[in-house]
Short mmCIF file of C-alpha atoms in Angstrom, two decimals:
data_model
loop_
_atom_site.label_atom_id
_atom_site.label_comp_id
_atom_site.label_asym_id
_atom_site.label_seq_id
_atom_site.Cartn_x
_atom_site.Cartn_y
_atom_site.Cartn_z
CA MET A 166 0.28 -0.13 -0.10
CA PRO A 167 1.42 3.34 -0.91
CA THR A 168 3.02 4.67 2.39
CA SER A 169 2.05 8.74 1.69
CA LEU A 170 -1.87 8.18 1.18
CA PHE A 171 -1.82 5.27 3.65
CA GLU A 172 -0.09 8.33 6.58
CA GLN A 173 -2.10 10.70 5.13
CA TYR A 174 -5.23 8.68 6.24
CA ASN A 175 -3.85 7.73 9.19
CA ALA A 176 -3.15 11.45 10.29
CA ARG A 177 -6.56 12.28 9.78
CA TYR A 178 -7.48 9.45 11.80
CA GLN A 179 -5.36 10.56 14.81
CA ALA A 180 -6.96 13.20 15.42
CA ALA A 181 -10.20 11.57 15.79
CA LEU A 182 -8.87 8.32 17.92
CA VAL A 183 -8.00 11.29 20.66
CA LYS A 184 -11.32 12.26 21.03
CA ASP A 185 -13.32 10.55 24.05
CA GLN A 186 -16.72 11.80 22.97
CA LEU A 187 -18.13 13.93 19.84
CA THR A 188 -20.48 16.72 20.54
CA LEU A 189 -23.29 18.50 18.65
CA ASP A 190 -20.24 21.06 18.44
CA ASP A 191 -17.81 18.55 16.83
CA LEU A 192 -20.46 17.32 14.36
CA LYS A 193 -21.84 20.68 13.22
CA SER A 194 -20.10 20.47 9.52
CA SER A 195 -22.00 17.00 9.10
CA ARG A 196 -25.20 17.87 10.50
CA SER A 197 -24.90 20.99 8.17
CA LEU A 198 -25.39 18.58 5.07
CA PHE A 199 -28.73 17.15 6.21
CA GLU A 200 -32.21 18.77 6.33
CA ASP A 201 -32.77 20.14 9.83
CA ASP A 202 -35.95 18.54 10.46
CA SER A 203 -34.96 15.10 9.16
CA LEU A 204 -31.76 15.08 11.80
CA GLU A 205 -34.60 14.70 14.23
CA THR A 206 -35.88 11.81 12.71
CA LYS A 207 -34.38 8.34 12.22
CA LEU A 208 -34.45 9.07 8.47
CA PRO A 209 -31.71 12.23 8.04
CA ILE A 210 -32.36 13.55 4.32
CA PRO A 211 -28.90 15.00 2.78
CA LYS A 212 -29.77 18.65 1.35
CA LYS A 213 -30.23 19.40 -2.08
CA LEU A 214 -26.88 20.86 -3.82
CA ASP A 215 -25.83 21.85 -7.16
CA VAL A 216 -22.07 20.33 -7.94
CA VAL A 217 -20.34 19.13 -11.47
CA CYS A 218 -18.09 16.07 -10.33
CA ILE A 219 -16.58 13.26 -11.97
CA VAL A 220 -16.48 9.96 -10.27
CA CYS A 221 -15.45 6.21 -10.22
CA GLY A 222 -18.48 3.98 -9.62
CA LEU A 223 -22.02 5.01 -9.29
CA PRO A 224 -22.21 1.51 -8.72
CA LEU A 225 -18.92 0.55 -7.47
CA PRO A 226 -17.89 -3.68 -8.11
CA GLU A 227 -20.32 -5.77 -5.69
CA SER A 228 -17.25 -7.23 -3.97
CA ILE A 229 -16.60 -3.69 -2.19
CA ILE A 230 -20.11 -3.07 -1.87
CA ASN A 231 -20.56 -6.14 -0.19
CA GLN A 232 -17.40 -5.71 2.37
CA ILE A 233 -18.93 -2.09 2.75
CA GLU A 234 -22.35 -3.70 3.81
CA SER A 235 -20.88 -6.13 5.97
CA ARG A 236 -18.91 -3.44 8.06
CA THR A 237 -21.37 -0.79 8.34
CA SER A 238 -24.33 -3.42 9.28
CA HIS A 239 -21.98 -4.11 12.60
CA LEU A 240 -22.48 -0.40 13.29
CA SER A 241 -25.80 -0.11 14.29
CA GLY A 242 -25.20 -2.77 17.31
CA PHE A 243 -23.81 0.16 19.31
CA LEU A 244 -24.90 3.00 17.58
CA PRO A 245 -28.52 4.13 18.00
CA LEU A 246 -30.59 4.27 14.03
CA GLY A 247 -31.04 8.06 13.72
CA ASN A 248 -27.32 8.77 14.95
CA MET A 249 -25.94 8.18 11.59
CA TYR A 250 -26.69 8.75 7.87
CA LEU A 251 -25.22 5.69 5.89
CA VAL A 252 -24.82 6.29 1.95
CA LYS A 253 -26.97 3.92 0.07
CA GLN A 254 -25.12 0.99 -1.50
CA TYR A 255 -25.56 2.01 -5.41
CA ASN A 256 -24.36 5.59 -4.67
CA LEU A 257 -20.94 4.50 -3.29
CA ALA A 258 -18.31 6.51 -5.61
CA ILE A 259 -14.87 7.59 -5.45
CA GLU A 260 -14.07 11.29 -6.30
CA LEU A 261 -11.98 12.12 -8.70
CA LEU A 262 -12.84 15.58 -9.61
CA VAL A 263 -15.29 18.48 -8.94
CA LEU A 264 -15.60 20.94 -11.88
CA LYS A 265 -17.88 22.94 -9.89
CA TRP A 266 -18.52 23.52 -5.91
CA PRO A 267 -22.08 24.60 -4.81
CA GLU A 268 -21.18 27.97 -4.59
CA GLU A 269 -19.99 28.57 -8.09
CA CYS A 270 -21.14 29.07 -11.41
CA LEU A 271 -21.18 26.37 -14.23
CA ASN A 272 -18.16 26.52 -16.46
CA LYS A 273 -19.67 24.69 -19.56
CA SER A 274 -16.65 24.86 -21.63
CA LEU A 275 -14.54 23.61 -18.99
CA GLU A 276 -17.24 20.02 -18.51
CA ASP A 277 -17.20 20.09 -22.45
CA SER A 278 -13.52 20.11 -22.71
CA ILE A 279 -13.03 17.63 -20.18
CA VAL A 280 -15.58 15.34 -22.10
CA LYS A 281 -13.66 16.04 -25.34
CA TYR A 282 -10.49 15.08 -23.68
CA LEU A 283 -11.81 11.91 -21.87
CA GLU A 284 -13.13 11.00 -25.34
CA THR A 285 -10.19 10.54 -27.28
CA ALA A 286 -7.82 9.42 -24.22
CA ASN A 287 -6.95 6.14 -25.38
CA TYR A 288 -4.42 5.48 -22.58
CA LEU A 289 -6.91 5.33 -19.83
CA GLU A 290 -7.38 1.67 -18.26
CA ALA A 291 -9.26 0.26 -15.64
CA VAL A 292 -8.46 1.71 -11.88
CA SER A 293 -6.78 -1.35 -9.38
CA PHE A 294 -7.87 -0.08 -6.20
CA GLU A 295 -7.10 -2.01 -2.64
CA SER A 296 -9.27 -1.33 0.45
CA ASN A 297 -8.07 -0.87 4.06
CA GLY A 298 -10.85 -0.51 5.73
CA LEU A 299 -12.98 1.81 7.58
CA GLN A 300 -12.22 5.13 9.80
CA PHE A 301 -14.30 8.09 11.07
CA HIS A 302 -13.39 11.54 11.53
CA ASP A 303 -13.55 14.02 14.50
CA ASP A 304 -16.31 15.97 12.43
CA GLY A 305 -18.46 12.99 11.80
CA ALA A 306 -17.56 11.66 8.50
CA LEU A 307 -17.19 7.93 7.91
CA ILE A 308 -15.37 6.90 4.69
CA TYR A 309 -13.64 3.56 3.61
CA ARG A 310 -9.84 3.75 3.13
CA CYS A 311 -8.85 2.99 -0.13
CA ILE A 312 -5.60 3.00 -2.24
CA ASP A 313 -5.12 3.35 -6.06
CA VAL A 314 -2.47 0.62 -6.34
CA ASN A 315 -0.53 1.88 -9.28
CA ASN A 316 -1.07 5.58 -8.18
CA SER A 317 -3.15 5.67 -11.54
CA PHE A 318 -6.09 7.46 -10.11
CA ARG A 319 -4.38 10.20 -8.57
CA ARG A 320 -2.10 10.38 -11.27
CA LEU A 321 -4.90 11.37 -13.94
CA ARG A 322 -6.78 13.70 -11.42
CA LYS A 323 -3.08 15.81 -11.07
CA GLN A 324 -3.02 15.37 -14.95
CA LEU A 325 -6.30 17.21 -15.62
CA ILE A 326 -5.65 19.62 -13.22
CA ASN A 327 -2.68 20.56 -15.02
CA LEU A 328 -4.13 20.28 -18.24
CA PHE A 329 -7.13 22.63 -17.40
CA PRO A 330 -6.45 25.26 -15.01
CA ALA A 331 -10.14 26.58 -14.85
CA ILE A 332 -10.85 23.07 -12.63
CA PRO A 333 -11.30 24.72 -8.97
CA SER A 334 -8.10 24.58 -6.69
CA LYS A 335 -9.93 22.56 -4.03
CA GLN A 336 -9.92 19.50 -4.68
CA SER A 337 -9.12 15.76 -2.65
CA ASN A 338 -6.09 14.30 -2.50
CA TRP A 339 -7.52 11.42 -1.91
CA ALA A 340 -8.85 8.04 -3.28
CA HIS A 341 -11.65 7.14 -0.40
CA ILE A 342 -15.08 6.00 -0.33
CA PRO A 343 -17.49 8.67 1.11
CA ILE A 344 -19.94 6.03 3.72
CA GLY A 345 -21.85 8.34 5.62
CA ARG A 346 -21.68 10.68 8.90
CA LEU A 347 -22.34 10.54 12.30
CA LEU A 348 -24.93 13.13 13.13
CA LYS A 349 -25.70 12.92 16.89
CA PRO A 350 -23.38 13.03 19.97
CA ILE A 351 -21.34 9.63 20.68
CA ASN A 352 -20.74 9.15 23.98
CA SER A 353 -17.33 7.77 25.42
CA CYS A 354 -18.84 4.21 25.58
CA GLU A 355 -19.99 4.35 22.04
CA LEU A 356 -16.86 5.74 20.79
CA THR A 357 -14.21 3.29 22.60
CA GLN A 358 -16.77 0.91 20.54
CA LEU A 359 -16.25 2.59 17.37
CA LYS A 360 -12.49 3.07 17.90
CA LEU A 361 -12.05 -0.72 18.26
CA TYR A 362 -14.04 -1.77 15.50
CA CYS A 363 -12.63 0.56 12.77
CA ASN A 364 -9.12 -0.38 14.15
CA GLU A 365 -10.20 -4.29 13.47
CA THR A 366 -11.87 -3.44 9.89
CA GLN A 367 -8.15 -2.22 8.96
CA GLU A 368 -6.54 -5.69 9.88
CA PRO A 369 -4.32 -6.13 6.74
CA LYS A 370 -6.32 -9.59 6.24
CA PHE A 371 -9.70 -7.97 5.64
CA ASP A 372 -7.93 -5.81 2.59
CA LEU A 373 -9.51 -6.24 -0.74
CA LYS A 374 -8.56 -5.84 -4.60
CA PHE A 375 -11.42 -4.53 -6.62
CA GLU A 376 -11.11 -2.75 -10.21
CA CYS A 377 -13.17 0.24 -11.21
CA ASP A 378 -14.11 0.18 -14.72
CA ASN A 379 -15.94 3.58 -15.96
CA LEU A 380 -15.60 7.50 -15.23
CA LYS A 381 -18.93 9.25 -14.87
CA LEU A 382 -19.41 13.00 -15.23
CA ILE A 383 -22.58 13.66 -12.62
CA HIS A 384 -24.65 16.49 -11.91
CA GLU A 385 -25.21 16.26 -8.11
CA LYS A 386 -28.44 17.69 -6.97
CA ARG A 387 -28.45 16.13 -3.53
CA TRP A 388 -25.90 15.24 -0.94
CA TYR A 389 -24.13 11.75 -1.68
CA GLN A 390 -25.82 11.27 -4.81
CA GLU A 391 -29.20 10.81 -3.59
CA GLU A 392 -30.69 12.87 -6.60
CA ARG A 393 -28.16 13.02 -9.72
CA GLU A 394 -27.96 13.35 -13.48
CA GLN A 395 -25.26 11.43 -15.70
CA ILE A 396 -23.84 13.80 -18.23
CA TYR A 397 -21.38 11.50 -19.41
CA MET A 398 -19.57 8.24 -18.93
CA ARG A 399 -16.51 6.76 -20.26
CA THR A 400 -15.68 2.57 -19.93
CA LEU A 401 -12.32 1.93 -18.87
CA LYS A 402 -10.97 -1.24 -20.39
#
């Protein structure tokens, strides 16, 4: 597993591990992604938004979907229903680039140029990933740690950023799968169980290799892909 990305995951995870509980104030940014009224129910609803992005997945391969489902199903054993939001299985994806953030205007020329580039980029191949378990963050984010085995996914991200200066500067440097959000206070006992369970899922014996064979340009209309429009798809062989 490439050391630099692995270390970045661990550094972010360590900030959560030192917490002895998660308060409403800690979870403010996570809660801001959901309809206010729904936060008091057992079915939190992500807010509407206006984002254009390129992702790998929607859906991801069954092997990683099943592994994530198996891992997250255990969370309900010690976290009450409604205390978290879990991304629906077939909305799981790995983000390559964001072309438009909610507060920005659509750059149609940029969108068209990238589609044209992807259509003619014959060198693109299916991306090999390796999963390395679940982690949570001190703001309530839940992610599945993944590595692009040959750095090809992150290399393509950098290449597109260099080719198209109009791409927004705010981008992820990771290759993770967002899987949910913690939305209500987590007490000391619950947090201890969450730490132990996340650490268990990160044991090397549970690592899983999978391939992603598509890139999709998506107009995301509600957080976590709950409402979206597919603009373009490039199959990777």
